CSV table of C-alpha atoms and ligand atoms in Angstrom, one decimal:
chain,number,residue,atom,x,y,z
A,20,MET,CA,21.9,11.2,43.3
A,21,SER,CA,24.5,9.3,41.2
A,22,GLU,CA,25.8,11.2,38.0
A,23,ALA,CA,24.5,9.5,34.7
A,24,LEU,CA,27.0,7.8,32.6
A,25,LEU,CA,24.6,7.3,29.7
A,26,ARG,CA,21.9,9.6,29.0
A,27,ILE,CA,19.6,9.0,26.1
A,28,GLN,CA,16.8,11.5,25.4
A,29,ASP,CA,13.6,11.4,23.2
A,30,LEU,CA,15.6,9.3,20.8
A,31,ASN,CA,14.1,8.5,17.5
A,32,VAL,CA,15.8,6.0,15.0
A,33,SER,CA,15.1,4.7,11.6
A,34,VAL,CA,16.8,2.2,9.4
A,35,GLU,CA,16.3,2.7,5.8
A,36,ASP,CA,13.4,4.9,6.2
A,37,ASN,CA,11.5,2.8,8.4
A,38,HIS,CA,11.0,4.4,12.1
A,39,ILE,CA,12.2,1.7,14.5
A,40,LEU,CA,12.7,3.6,18.0
A,41,HIS,CA,10.0,6.2,18.8
A,42,GLY,CA,11.0,8.7,21.8
A,43,LEU,CA,13.4,6.3,23.8
A,44,ASN,CA,14.4,7.7,27.3
A,45,ILE,CA,17.2,5.9,29.4
A,46,GLU,CA,19.4,6.8,32.0
A,47,ILE,CA,22.3,4.8,33.3
A,48,GLY,CA,24.4,5.4,36.2
A,49,LYS,CA,27.9,4.7,36.8
A,50,GLY,CA,28.1,1.0,37.7
A,51,GLU,CA,24.6,0.2,37.1
A,52,THR,CA,23.2,-2.7,35.5
A,53,HIS,CA,20.2,-2.3,33.2
A,54,VAL,CA,18.3,-5.2,31.3
A,55,ILE,CA,16.4,-4.5,28.1
A,56,MET,CA,13.7,-7.1,27.2
A,57,GLY,CA,11.2,-7.1,24.5
A,58,PRO,CA,9.6,-9.4,21.8
A,59,ASN,CA,11.6,-10.3,18.5
A,60,GLY,CA,11.8,-7.0,16.1
A,61,ALA,CA,11.3,-4.6,18.9
A,62,GLY,CA,14.2,-2.6,18.2
A,63,LYS,CA,16.5,-4.0,20.9
A,64,SER,CA,19.7,-4.5,18.6
A,65,THR,CA,18.8,-1.1,17.0
A,66,LEU,CA,19.2,0.7,20.1
A,67,GLY,CA,22.6,-0.9,20.6
A,68,GLN,CA,23.7,-0.1,17.2
A,69,ALA,CA,22.5,3.5,17.2
A,70,ILE,CA,24.3,3.9,20.6
A,71,MET,CA,27.4,2.5,18.8
A,72,GLY,CA,27.0,4.8,15.9
A,73,ASN,CA,26.4,2.4,13.4
A,74,PRO,CA,26.1,4.7,10.1
A,75,ARG,CA,23.1,2.3,8.9
A,76,TYR,CA,20.9,3.4,11.8
A,77,SER,CA,19.9,7.0,11.4
A,78,ILE,CA,19.3,9.0,14.6
A,79,ASP,CA,16.5,11.3,13.3
A,80,SER,CA,16.1,13.2,16.7
A,81,GLY,CA,17.0,13.2,20.3
A,82,SER,CA,20.3,12.9,21.9
A,83,ILE,CA,22.9,10.5,23.4
A,84,VAL,CA,25.1,11.7,25.9
A,85,PHE,CA,27.9,9.6,27.3
A,86,ASP,CA,30.4,10.5,30.3
A,87,GLY,CA,29.5,14.2,29.9
A,88,ALA,CA,30.0,14.3,26.1
A,89,ASP,CA,27.3,14.3,23.3
A,90,ILE,CA,27.9,11.1,21.1
A,91,THR,CA,24.9,11.5,19.1
A,92,ALA,CA,26.6,12.0,15.9
A,93,GLU,CA,29.9,10.5,16.8
A,94,ALA,CA,31.6,7.9,14.7
A,95,THR,CA,32.0,4.3,16.1
A,96,ASP,CA,35.7,4.2,16.6
A,97,LYS,CA,35.5,7.4,18.7
A,98,ILE,CA,32.6,5.9,20.6
A,99,ALA,CA,34.5,2.8,21.5
A,100,LYS,CA,37.5,4.9,22.6
A,101,LYS,CA,35.2,6.9,24.8
A,102,GLY,CA,34.7,3.6,26.6
A,103,ILE,CA,31.5,1.8,25.3
A,104,PHE,CA,31.7,-1.9,24.2
A,105,MET,CA,29.1,-3.8,22.3
A,106,SER,CA,29.1,-7.5,22.1
A,107,PHE,CA,27.0,-8.3,18.9
A,108,GLN,CA,24.1,-10.7,18.6
A,109,ASN,CA,26.0,-12.4,15.3
A,110,PRO,CA,29.6,-11.6,16.0
A,111,LEU,CA,31.8,-11.2,12.4
A,112,GLU,CA,34.1,-13.7,11.2
A,113,VAL,CA,37.3,-12.0,10.2
A,114,PRO,CA,39.5,-14.4,8.1
A,115,GLY,CA,43.2,-13.2,8.0
A,116,ILE,CA,43.5,-11.5,11.4
A,117,SER,CA,43.9,-13.8,14.5
A,118,LEU,CA,41.8,-13.4,17.5
A,119,ARG,CA,45.0,-12.2,19.6
A,120,ASN,CA,46.0,-9.4,16.9
A,121,PHE,CA,42.4,-8.4,16.6
A,122,ILE,CA,41.9,-7.7,20.5
A,123,LYS,CA,45.4,-6.2,20.6
A,124,ASN,CA,44.7,-3.7,17.9
A,125,ALA,CA,41.5,-2.8,19.7
A,126,VAL,CA,43.1,-2.3,23.0
A,127,GLU,CA,45.9,-0.2,21.6
A,128,GLU,CA,43.3,1.8,19.6
A,129,CYS,CA,41.2,2.6,22.8
A,130,THR,CA,44.1,3.3,25.2
A,131,GLY,CA,46.4,4.9,22.5
A,132,GLU,CA,49.3,2.8,24.0
A,133,ARG,CA,51.3,0.2,22.3
A,134,MET,CA,51.9,-3.3,23.9
A,135,ARG,CA,54.7,-5.5,23.5
A,136,LEU,CA,53.3,-8.7,21.9
A,137,TRP,CA,54.6,-10.8,24.8
A,138,ASP,CA,53.3,-8.7,27.5
A,139,PHE,CA,50.0,-8.6,25.8
A,140,LYS,CA,49.9,-12.4,25.1
A,141,LYS,CA,50.4,-12.9,29.2
A,142,LYS,CA,47.4,-10.8,29.9
A,143,LEU,CA,45.2,-12.3,27.1
A,144,ASP,CA,46.0,-15.8,28.2
A,145,ALA,CA,44.9,-14.9,31.7
A,146,ALA,CA,41.6,-13.7,30.6
A,147,MET,CA,41.3,-16.6,28.4
A,148,ASN,CA,41.5,-18.8,31.5
A,149,VAL,CA,38.9,-16.9,33.2
A,150,LEU,CA,36.6,-18.0,30.3
A,151,SER,CA,38.1,-21.8,30.1
A,152,MET,CA,39.2,-20.8,26.6
A,153,ASP,CA,42.1,-22.7,25.3
A,154,THR,CA,45.0,-20.1,24.8
A,155,GLU,CA,45.7,-21.5,21.3
A,156,TYR,CA,42.6,-19.9,20.1
A,157,GLY,CA,44.5,-16.6,20.1
A,158,ASP,CA,46.4,-18.0,17.0
A,159,ARG,CA,43.2,-18.5,15.0
A,160,ASP,CA,41.5,-16.5,12.8
A,161,LEU,CA,38.8,-14.3,14.5
A,162,ASN,CA,35.6,-16.2,14.8
A,163,VAL,CA,36.4,-18.3,11.7
A,164,GLY,CA,35.0,-21.7,12.4
A,165,PHE,CA,34.4,-21.0,15.9
A,166,SER,CA,31.2,-22.6,17.4
A,167,GLY,CA,28.4,-20.4,18.5
A,168,GLY,CA,29.5,-20.5,22.0
A,169,GLU,CA,33.0,-19.8,21.3
A,170,LYS,CA,32.1,-16.8,19.2
A,171,LYS,CA,30.3,-15.5,22.4
A,172,LYS,CA,33.4,-16.1,24.7
A,173,ALA,CA,35.3,-14.4,22.2
A,174,GLU,CA,33.0,-11.4,22.7
A,175,ILE,CA,33.4,-11.6,26.6
A,176,LEU,CA,37.0,-11.9,26.1
A,177,GLN,CA,37.3,-8.4,24.3
A,178,LEU,CA,35.1,-7.1,27.2
A,179,LEU,CA,37.8,-8.2,29.7
A,180,MET,CA,40.7,-6.9,27.7
A,181,LEU,CA,38.9,-3.6,26.9
A,182,LYS,CA,37.6,-2.8,29.9
A,183,PRO,CA,35.0,-0.4,28.8
A,184,LYS,CA,32.9,1.9,31.2
A,185,LEU,CA,29.7,0.7,29.7
A,186,ALA,CA,29.2,-2.7,28.1
A,187,ILE,CA,26.2,-3.4,25.9
A,188,LEU,CA,25.8,-7.1,25.5
A,189,ASP,CA,23.1,-8.2,22.7
A,190,GLU,CA,21.9,-11.6,23.5
A,191,THR,CA,25.1,-12.8,24.6
A,192,ASP,CA,23.6,-15.9,26.2
A,193,SER,CA,21.2,-16.9,23.5
A,194,GLY,CA,21.9,-20.3,21.9
A,195,LEU,CA,24.4,-21.3,24.6
A,196,ASP,CA,24.5,-24.4,26.4
A,197,VAL,CA,24.2,-24.3,30.4
A,198,ASP,CA,28.1,-24.7,30.8
A,199,ALA,CA,28.9,-21.8,28.3
A,200,VAL,CA,26.2,-19.6,29.9
A,201,ARG,CA,27.8,-20.1,33.2
A,202,THR,CA,31.3,-19.1,31.7
A,203,VAL,CA,30.0,-16.1,29.9
A,204,SER,CA,28.4,-15.1,33.3
A,205,LYS,CA,31.8,-15.5,35.1
A,206,GLY,CA,33.3,-13.3,32.6
A,207,ILE,CA,30.8,-10.5,33.1
A,208,GLU,CA,31.1,-11.0,36.9
A,209,HIS,CA,34.9,-10.7,36.7
A,210,TYR,CA,34.4,-7.4,34.3
A,211,ARG,CA,32.0,-6.0,37.2
A,212,LYS,CA,34.4,-6.7,39.8
A,213,GLU,CA,37.6,-5.5,37.9
A,214,THR,CA,36.1,-2.2,36.4
A,215,ASP,CA,32.9,-1.6,38.4
A,216,GLY,CA,31.7,-1.0,34.5
A,217,ALA,CA,28.1,-0.5,33.9
A,218,LEU,CA,26.1,-3.0,31.8
A,219,LEU,CA,23.0,-2.8,29.3
A,220,ILE,CA,22.0,-6.2,28.8
A,221,ILE,CA,19.8,-7.3,26.1
A,222,THR,CA,18.3,-10.8,27.0
A,223,HIS,CA,15.4,-13.2,26.8
A,224,SER,CA,16.7,-15.4,29.8
A,225,THR,CA,17.2,-15.0,33.3
A,226,ARG,CA,20.1,-17.3,33.6
A,227,ILE,CA,22.7,-14.8,32.7
A,228,LEU,CA,21.4,-12.4,35.2
A,229,GLU,CA,21.6,-14.8,38.1
A,230,SER,CA,24.9,-13.5,39.3
A,231,LEU,CA,24.3,-9.9,38.8
A,232,SER,CA,22.0,-7.4,40.6
A,233,VAL,CA,19.9,-5.7,38.2
A,234,ASP,CA,19.2,-2.1,38.9
A,235,ARG,CA,16.6,-1.3,36.1
A,236,THR,CA,14.8,-3.3,33.7
A,237,HIS,CA,13.1,-1.8,30.5
A,238,ILE,CA,10.4,-3.3,28.5
A,239,LEU,CA,10.7,-2.4,24.9
A,240,VAL,CA,7.7,-3.3,22.3
A,241,ASP,CA,7.4,-1.8,18.9
A,242,GLY,CA,10.3,0.6,19.5
A,243,LYS,CA,8.8,2.1,22.7
A,244,ILE,CA,9.8,1.8,26.2
A,245,VAL,CA,6.4,0.4,27.7
A,246,LYS,CA,7.4,-0.2,31.2
A,247,THR,CA,10.6,0.2,33.4
A,248,GLY,CA,11.0,-1.4,36.7
A,249,ASP,CA,13.4,-3.0,38.9
A,250,GLY,CA,14.8,-6.6,38.7
A,251,SER,CA,11.6,-8.3,39.5
A,252,LEU,CA,10.4,-7.1,36.3
A,253,VAL,CA,12.6,-9.8,34.6
A,254,ASP,CA,11.0,-12.6,36.5
A,255,GLU,CA,7.6,-11.1,35.8
A,256,ILE,CA,8.2,-11.2,32.1
A,257,ASN,CA,9.5,-14.7,32.2
A,258,GLU,CA,6.3,-15.8,34.1
A,259,ASN,CA,3.6,-13.9,32.1
A,260,GLY,CA,5.2,-12.9,28.9
A,261,TYR,CA,4.7,-9.7,26.9
A,262,GLU,CA,1.2,-10.1,26.3
A,263,LYS,CA,-0.1,-7.3,28.4
A,264,TYR,CA,2.3,-4.8,27.0
A,265,LEU,CA,1.3,-5.5,23.6
B,16,ADP,P1,15.2,-6.9,17.9
B,16,ADP,O1,16.7,-6.7,18.5
B,16,ADP,O2,14.5,-6.2,19.1
B,16,ADP,O3,14.6,-8.2,17.6
B,16,ADP,P2,16.0,-5.3,15.8
B,16,ADP,O4,16.4,-4.0,16.3
B,16,ADP,O5,16.9,-6.3,15.3
B,16,ADP,O6,15.1,-5.9,16.7
B,16,ADP,O7,14.8,-4.8,14.6
B,16,ADP,C1,13.9,-4.0,14.8
B,16,ADP,C2,13.3,-3.7,13.4
B,16,ADP,O8,14.3,-3.0,12.5
B,16,ADP,C3,12.9,-5.1,12.7
B,16,ADP,O9,11.7,-4.8,11.8
B,16,ADP,C4,14.0,-4.9,11.7
B,16,ADP,O10,13.8,-5.9,10.3
B,16,ADP,C5,14.5,-3.9,11.3
B,16,ADP,N1,16.0,-3.5,11.2
B,16,ADP,C6,16.9,-3.8,12.0
B,16,ADP,N2,18.1,-3.7,11.6
B,16,ADP,C7,18.0,-3.5,10.0
B,16,ADP,C8,18.9,-3.2,9.0
B,16,ADP,N3,20.1,-3.1,9.3
B,16,ADP,N4,18.2,-3.2,7.9
B,16,ADP,C9,16.9,-3.3,7.6
B,16,ADP,N5,16.0,-3.5,8.8
B,16,ADP,C10,16.6,-3.7,10.0
B,17,MG,MG1,18.4,-8.4,18.2
């Protein structure tokens, strides 16, 4: 049996006194790819936020253990340092800090090592090439004036540079044109090959999953996991929708 990388047990989460997640259990093994699907408002992003330790999301009971350590009450920066990265559904714009410096700081925070700007730039440019990004974007303020697709690429760029043990991707493929989805998929594949990291992918579409082999699919409805299956469950949902699980 493979050792669990992430073990979520009986997780109950509320946001501003509304109970959103009810008794969630998920176990992700090292290097596994899991998919979360579910209707809008089901609590998918809430799950990601709770794992990342966002203080607005209160964990009322249950536990989250990552790589052998209990991170249930851990702060976001500590969780990131332990090796979890989350790509947000709506990436923030940060005026005054360049994409390059933002990612450099994040990498240095996570590794605890300072890098020379020139060495870092070489690595960043190589990763930007994987994503067909113009390297001049490194000088631009993070996400300011970026298109939807460029913001999502900037998220995947962080993934490639941070090389986390677990990446949570929250609808990274939504709102993207066909070419951008392909580029984002290529970035995710690159991450899988380079790091053998695990993935928790929140998505509505199958396009991003085409090049990945899905180990488990979880259907989340009204804050509960109503069904868990293998990769074929994604196709079943795309054909028949959520109706029978509502
Ligand atoms: P999904 O990602 O599955 O569409 P969410 O996790 O975003 O669903 O939301 C689940 C429920 O929690 C919704 O009813 C939403 O309004 C509520 N919720 C999520 N985040 C917040 C927040 N920061 N403040 C208030 N309500 C929230
Ligand atoms: Mg969401």
